[in-house]
């Protein structure tokens, strides 16, 4: 199997991505307050295997080692998130100087190594006091979020030019939908979605006010919806899935209105909110792992369900492994949204078990194959006219995979959770070679 065509654009950004809760540890160190995920993890039966983020990869105390691992890759971009409760423990008012100092060190360490920061303001771990006040189900959280974003811009905006407001608001919506399937669950989820977008819209002008020349985007998890059959009910279900997932955030961000089903917007929003949400973006972050096959369902909250992809292998998380379908999603974006700003691939990765072998190495060749095929799809999309500016592997390190605990491993670097030793995998070496041979390649054709 050959590597993808080496002719990526000269300015194409190669990077890796992480998130604060999944790697930092130090859950109550130096003035950090509890996050909603700390609370969840500390409850009996909270996360698989009794996992917590108390230590995680201990990135907070091993920052220099991890920065050097990034430098060894030769990447030019590092996507990370700030832990809101680390820098503003109550989610309003007082800032924690020791927490902010950690991100000063992180940003300065990146710049010293010629790696550009790509800062995600919110990657799911809001302060517990924000949740106690209603979380994203209440409108006030959007205002709190905008204040928080502005504070980060004031502190870090002299060194950070590239910002993502939210990571995967769709995932947050699904996680916060409560109760049995039905109207109450659906209405709650859509309220959470709208308030996240409102927070984004309020934050964008504040970022621009404090960071002249800022590049501001948002990171969305998109799948690409295909009906499970040509039966009318499955075709209609796939259209609903597209409206409630892939288009739920893109339409208001890019077109100023929520998608319509049967002539009615899936979320009713006032003109002022819609105008705020549609603040111009410099780029859209795309997170992609697997395609979706959709069938009608009488029990699904929105009237549809995901079904297995015929003939596809599945990974440790049960996701279908069909990297060839990444190109279909990129084509759908190109054809559906001619107004789409440049794309940045902000996450793309493969979960494995990834144990050390007798020689102390990890031969994660399935990950290499998956990433290689995904990149060939990116390359083909560039040739077809997609404006894709960068690609970030999820993830630099094995880490805490949220509800799934520590068993699924996404990293280019293996982490021994008992000793916290880092061991670069075969995929790390492959990506290093790819980055160092492609980042100075010839411009793509067209």
mmCIF file of C-alpha atoms in Angstrom, residues 29-246:
data_model
loop_
_atom_site.group_PDB
_atom_site.id
_atom_site.type_symbol
_atom_site.label_atom_id
_atom_site.label_comp_id
_atom_site.label_asym_id
_atom_site.label_seq_id
_atom_site.Cartn_x
_atom_site.Cartn_y
_atom_site.Cartn_z
ATOM 1 C CA UNK A 29 -4.312 21.303 41.348
ATOM 2 C CA UNK A 30 -3.352 24.969 41.552
ATOM 3 C CA UNK A 31 -6.845 26.309 42.089
ATOM 4 C CA UNK A 32 -8.705 24.334 39.432
ATOM 5 C CA UNK A 33 -12.379 23.778 40.156
ATOM 6 C CA UNK A 34 -14.391 20.654 39.341
ATOM 7 C CA UNK A 35 -15.779 20.211 35.850
ATOM 8 C CA UNK A 36 -18.966 18.414 34.936
ATOM 9 C CA UNK A 37 -16.828 15.513 33.748
ATOM 10 C CA UNK A 38 -14.949 15.367 37.059
ATOM 11 C CA UNK A 39 -18.310 15.091 38.793
ATOM 12 C CA UNK A 40 -19.496 12.421 36.384
ATOM 13 C CA UNK A 41 -16.295 10.395 36.701
ATOM 14 C CA UNK A 42 -16.334 10.493 40.502
ATOM 15 C CA UNK A 43 -19.821 9.012 40.721
ATOM 16 C CA UNK A 44 -19.990 5.221 41.197
ATOM 17 C CA UNK A 45 -20.244 3.644 37.762
ATOM 18 C CA UNK A 46 -19.625 6.987 36.092
ATOM 19 C CA UNK A 47 -17.093 6.009 33.415
ATOM 20 C CA UNK A 48 -16.098 2.591 32.085
ATOM 21 C CA UNK A 49 -13.703 0.737 34.349
ATOM 22 C CA UNK A 50 -14.057 3.341 37.090
ATOM 23 C CA UNK A 51 -11.896 5.726 35.064
ATOM 24 C CA UNK A 52 -11.413 9.329 36.121
ATOM 25 C CA UNK A 53 -9.509 12.273 34.737
ATOM 26 C CA UNK A 54 -7.730 12.840 38.040
ATOM 27 C CA UNK A 55 -4.352 11.919 36.512
ATOM 28 C CA UNK A 56 -5.149 10.960 32.895
ATOM 29 C CA UNK A 57 -1.868 11.436 30.966
ATOM 30 C CA UNK A 58 -0.605 13.959 33.543
ATOM 31 C CA UNK A 59 0.032 16.377 30.700
ATOM 32 C CA UNK A 60 -0.216 19.223 33.206
ATOM 33 C CA UNK A 61 3.008 18.068 34.864
ATOM 34 C CA UNK A 62 4.665 16.574 31.756
ATOM 35 C CA UNK A 63 4.175 19.478 29.421
ATOM 36 C CA UNK A 64 7.776 19.770 28.256
ATOM 37 C CA UNK A 65 7.989 16.075 27.391
ATOM 38 C CA UNK A 66 4.790 16.274 25.364
ATOM 39 C CA UNK A 67 5.883 19.451 23.595
ATOM 40 C CA UNK A 68 9.084 17.687 22.588
ATOM 41 C CA UNK A 69 7.060 14.765 21.214
ATOM 42 C CA UNK A 70 5.162 17.248 19.050
ATOM 43 C CA UNK A 71 8.371 18.836 17.871
ATOM 44 C CA UNK A 72 9.663 15.383 16.963
ATOM 45 C CA UNK A 73 6.696 14.906 14.643
ATOM 46 C CA UNK A 74 7.609 18.009 12.687
ATOM 47 C CA UNK A 75 4.037 19.330 12.846
ATOM 48 C CA UNK A 76 3.178 22.974 12.363
ATOM 49 C CA UNK A 77 -0.139 23.067 14.264
ATOM 50 C CA UNK A 78 -1.342 21.791 17.636
ATOM 51 C CA UNK A 79 -5.023 21.818 18.461
ATOM 52 C CA UNK A 80 -5.666 21.825 22.213
ATOM 53 C CA UNK A 81 -8.455 22.961 24.496
ATOM 54 C CA UNK A 82 -8.477 25.111 27.593
ATOM 55 C CA UNK A 83 -10.090 23.674 30.701
ATOM 56 C CA UNK A 84 -12.692 26.279 31.634
ATOM 57 C CA UNK A 85 -12.730 25.288 35.348
ATOM 58 C CA UNK A 86 -8.928 25.459 35.467
ATOM 59 C CA UNK A 87 -8.885 29.116 34.495
ATOM 60 C CA UNK A 88 -12.278 30.271 35.835
ATOM 61 C CA UNK A 89 -13.375 27.774 38.490
ATOM 62 C CA UNK A 90 -16.912 29.082 38.995
ATOM 63 C CA UNK A 91 -17.570 29.937 35.361
ATOM 64 C CA UNK A 92 -18.023 33.619 36.112
ATOM 65 C CA UNK A 93 -15.989 36.385 37.655
ATOM 66 C CA UNK A 94 -12.714 35.434 39.337
ATOM 67 C CA UNK A 95 -9.923 34.076 37.153
ATOM 68 C CA UNK A 96 -7.338 31.591 38.376
ATOM 69 C CA UNK A 97 -3.892 32.972 37.634
ATOM 70 C CA UNK A 98 -2.107 29.664 38.194
ATOM 71 C CA UNK A 99 -4.369 27.946 35.710
ATOM 72 C CA UNK A 100 -3.846 30.668 33.129
ATOM 73 C CA UNK A 101 -0.090 30.401 33.676
ATOM 74 C CA UNK A 102 -0.202 26.769 32.515
ATOM 75 C CA UNK A 103 -1.623 27.852 29.160
ATOM 76 C CA UNK A 104 0.959 30.636 28.964
ATOM 77 C CA UNK A 105 3.643 27.960 29.248
ATOM 78 C CA UNK A 106 1.894 25.737 26.722
ATOM 79 C CA UNK A 107 1.510 28.477 24.117
ATOM 80 C CA UNK A 108 5.030 29.779 24.637
ATOM 81 C CA UNK A 109 6.416 26.248 24.400
ATOM 82 C CA UNK A 110 4.614 25.691 21.113
ATOM 83 C CA UNK A 111 5.846 28.925 19.603
ATOM 84 C CA UNK A 112 9.413 28.189 20.693
ATOM 85 C CA UNK A 113 9.154 24.928 18.729
ATOM 86 C CA UNK A 114 7.638 26.639 15.667
ATOM 87 C CA UNK A 115 4.224 25.046 16.225
ATOM 88 C CA UNK A 116 1.165 27.262 15.800
ATOM 89 C CA UNK A 117 -1.487 27.021 18.541
ATOM 90 C CA UNK A 118 -5.049 26.207 17.495
ATOM 91 C CA UNK A 119 -7.002 26.883 20.677
ATOM 92 C CA UNK A 120 -10.373 25.263 21.350
ATOM 93 C CA UNK A 121 -12.217 27.373 23.897
ATOM 94 C CA UNK A 122 -14.712 24.684 24.919
ATOM 95 C CA UNK A 123 -14.301 20.915 24.635
ATOM 96 C CA UNK A 124 -17.179 19.746 26.861
ATOM 97 C CA UNK A 125 -15.738 20.335 30.363
ATOM 98 C CA UNK A 126 -17.560 23.361 31.756
ATOM 99 C CA UNK A 127 -17.321 24.233 35.461
ATOM 100 C CA UNK A 128 -19.683 22.356 37.750
ATOM 101 C CA UNK A 129 -21.210 25.637 39.023
ATOM 102 C CA UNK A 130 -22.264 26.397 35.441
ATOM 103 C CA UNK A 131 -24.005 23.028 35.283
ATOM 104 C CA UNK A 132 -25.602 23.622 38.683
ATOM 105 C CA UNK A 133 -27.100 26.823 37.270
ATOM 106 C CA UNK A 134 -28.677 24.902 34.383
ATOM 107 C CA UNK A 135 -25.809 24.248 31.976
ATOM 108 C CA UNK A 136 -26.405 24.686 28.272
ATOM 109 C CA UNK A 137 -30.141 24.246 28.793
ATOM 110 C CA UNK A 138 -30.325 27.853 30.017
ATOM 111 C CA UNK A 139 -29.611 30.942 27.965
ATOM 112 C CA UNK A 140 -27.344 32.504 30.585
ATOM 113 C CA UNK A 141 -24.662 29.910 29.852
ATOM 114 C CA UNK A 142 -24.207 31.461 26.406
ATOM 115 C CA UNK A 143 -23.410 34.798 28.070
ATOM 116 C CA UNK A 144 -21.055 33.126 30.539
ATOM 117 C CA UNK A 145 -19.291 31.377 27.683
ATOM 118 C CA UNK A 146 -18.785 34.626 25.776
ATOM 119 C CA UNK A 147 -17.277 36.268 28.874
ATOM 120 C CA UNK A 148 -14.955 33.286 29.287
ATOM 121 C CA UNK A 149 -13.911 33.422 25.633
ATOM 122 C CA UNK A 150 -13.164 37.125 25.924
ATOM 123 C CA UNK A 151 -11.000 36.530 28.987
ATOM 124 C CA UNK A 152 -8.922 33.977 27.103
ATOM 125 C CA UNK A 153 -8.522 36.382 24.201
ATOM 126 C CA UNK A 154 -7.292 39.102 26.540
ATOM 127 C CA UNK A 155 -4.757 36.754 28.140
ATOM 128 C CA UNK A 156 -3.534 34.739 25.149
ATOM 129 C CA UNK A 157 -4.540 36.752 22.093
ATOM 130 C CA UNK A 158 -1.125 38.361 21.728
ATOM 131 C CA UNK A 159 0.244 34.884 20.886
ATOM 132 C CA UNK A 160 -2.734 32.828 19.689
ATOM 133 C CA UNK A 161 -4.163 33.798 16.312
ATOM 134 C CA UNK A 162 -6.314 30.739 15.526
ATOM 135 C CA UNK A 163 -9.396 29.940 17.637
ATOM 136 C CA UNK A 164 -12.179 27.369 17.720
ATOM 137 C CA UNK A 165 -15.157 28.377 19.825
ATOM 138 C CA UNK A 166 -16.825 24.987 20.368
ATOM 139 C CA UNK A 167 -15.985 21.365 19.791
ATOM 140 C CA UNK A 168 -18.779 19.127 18.525
ATOM 141 C CA UNK A 169 -21.864 20.913 19.850
ATOM 142 C CA UNK A 170 -23.865 18.011 18.410
ATOM 143 C CA UNK A 171 -22.158 15.616 20.836
ATOM 144 C CA UNK A 172 -22.976 17.933 23.732
ATOM 145 C CA UNK A 173 -26.590 18.078 22.589
ATOM 146 C CA UNK A 174 -26.853 14.295 22.511
ATOM 147 C CA UNK A 175 -25.094 13.903 25.869
ATOM 148 C CA UNK A 176 -27.432 16.365 27.566
ATOM 149 C CA UNK A 177 -30.685 14.992 26.203
ATOM 150 C CA UNK A 178 -32.474 13.612 29.229
ATOM 151 C CA UNK A 179 -35.476 11.424 29.847
ATOM 152 C CA UNK A 180 -37.096 8.811 27.638
ATOM 153 C CA UNK A 181 -37.350 9.412 23.887
ATOM 154 C CA UNK A 182 -40.122 11.861 23.175
ATOM 155 C CA UNK A 183 -40.967 15.547 22.818
ATOM 156 C CA UNK A 184 -39.388 16.603 26.131
ATOM 157 C CA UNK A 185 -36.075 14.970 25.299
ATOM 158 C CA UNK A 186 -36.093 16.424 21.782
ATOM 159 C CA UNK A 187 -36.968 19.932 22.963
ATOM 160 C CA UNK A 188 -34.282 19.828 25.647
ATOM 161 C CA UNK A 189 -31.643 18.737 23.149
ATOM 162 C CA UNK A 190 -32.531 21.417 20.634
ATOM 163 C CA UNK A 191 -32.479 24.057 23.368
ATOM 164 C CA UNK A 192 -28.949 22.924 24.290
ATOM 165 C CA UNK A 193 -27.937 23.137 20.625
ATOM 166 C CA UNK A 194 -29.295 26.659 20.222
ATOM 167 C CA UNK A 195 -27.671 28.004 23.367
ATOM 168 C CA UNK A 196 -24.289 26.635 22.310
ATOM 169 C CA UNK A 197 -24.612 28.370 18.956
ATOM 170 C CA UNK A 198 -25.715 31.555 20.700
ATOM 171 C CA UNK A 199 -22.614 31.381 22.899
ATOM 172 C CA UNK A 200 -20.512 30.952 19.772
ATOM 173 C CA UNK A 201 -22.170 33.946 18.133
ATOM 174 C CA UNK A 202 -21.648 36.137 21.188
ATOM 175 C CA UNK A 203 -18.001 35.087 21.467
ATOM 176 C CA UNK A 204 -16.910 35.686 17.864
ATOM 177 C CA UNK A 205 -16.938 39.527 17.892
ATOM 178 C CA UNK A 206 -15.216 39.582 21.268
ATOM 179 C CA UNK A 207 -12.420 37.395 19.946
ATOM 180 C CA UNK A 208 -12.005 39.671 16.948
ATOM 181 C CA UNK A 209 -12.002 42.770 19.162
ATOM 182 C CA UNK A 210 -9.045 41.529 21.203
ATOM 183 C CA UNK A 211 -7.149 39.541 18.547
ATOM 184 C CA UNK A 212 -6.611 41.618 15.413
ATOM 185 C CA UNK A 213 -6.324 39.321 12.422
ATOM 186 C CA UNK A 214 -7.802 36.380 14.323
ATOM 187 C CA UNK A 215 -8.850 33.247 12.464
ATOM 188 C CA UNK A 216 -12.066 32.084 14.142
ATOM 189 C CA UNK A 217 -13.866 28.817 13.489
ATOM 190 C CA UNK A 218 -15.939 26.087 15.086
ATOM 191 C CA UNK A 219 -15.351 22.330 15.097
ATOM 192 C CA UNK A 220 -18.268 20.126 13.996
ATOM 193 C CA UNK A 221 -18.562 16.351 13.967
ATOM 194 C CA UNK A 222 -20.061 15.371 10.638
ATOM 195 C CA UNK A 223 -20.785 11.913 9.299
ATOM 196 C CA UNK A 224 -22.500 11.941 5.937
ATOM 197 C CA UNK A 225 -25.934 10.313 6.018
ATOM 198 C CA UNK A 226 -26.903 7.468 3.683
ATOM 199 C CA UNK A 227 -30.272 5.690 3.818
ATOM 200 C CA UNK A 228 -30.044 2.031 4.782
ATOM 201 C CA UNK A 229 -32.264 1.148 1.818
ATOM 202 C CA UNK A 230 -34.225 2.805 -0.959
ATOM 203 C CA UNK A 231 -37.470 2.358 0.980
ATOM 204 C CA UNK A 232 -39.256 5.718 1.335
ATOM 205 C CA UNK A 233 -39.239 5.583 5.142
ATOM 206 C CA UNK A 234 -35.457 5.040 5.242
ATOM 207 C CA UNK A 235 -34.873 7.802 2.691
ATOM 208 C CA UNK A 236 -37.014 10.163 4.772
ATOM 209 C CA UNK A 237 -35.178 9.070 7.929
ATOM 210 C CA UNK A 238 -31.813 9.890 6.340
ATOM 211 C CA UNK A 239 -33.123 13.344 5.445
ATOM 212 C CA UNK A 240 -34.187 13.846 9.079
ATOM 213 C CA UNK A 241 -30.782 12.667 10.287
ATOM 214 C CA UNK A 242 -29.092 15.128 7.969
ATOM 215 C CA UNK A 243 -31.285 17.955 9.270
ATOM 216 C CA UNK A 244 -30.852 17.070 12.954
ATOM 217 C CA UNK A 245 -27.128 16.312 12.739
ATOM 218 C CA UNK A 246 -24.995 17.356 9.769
#
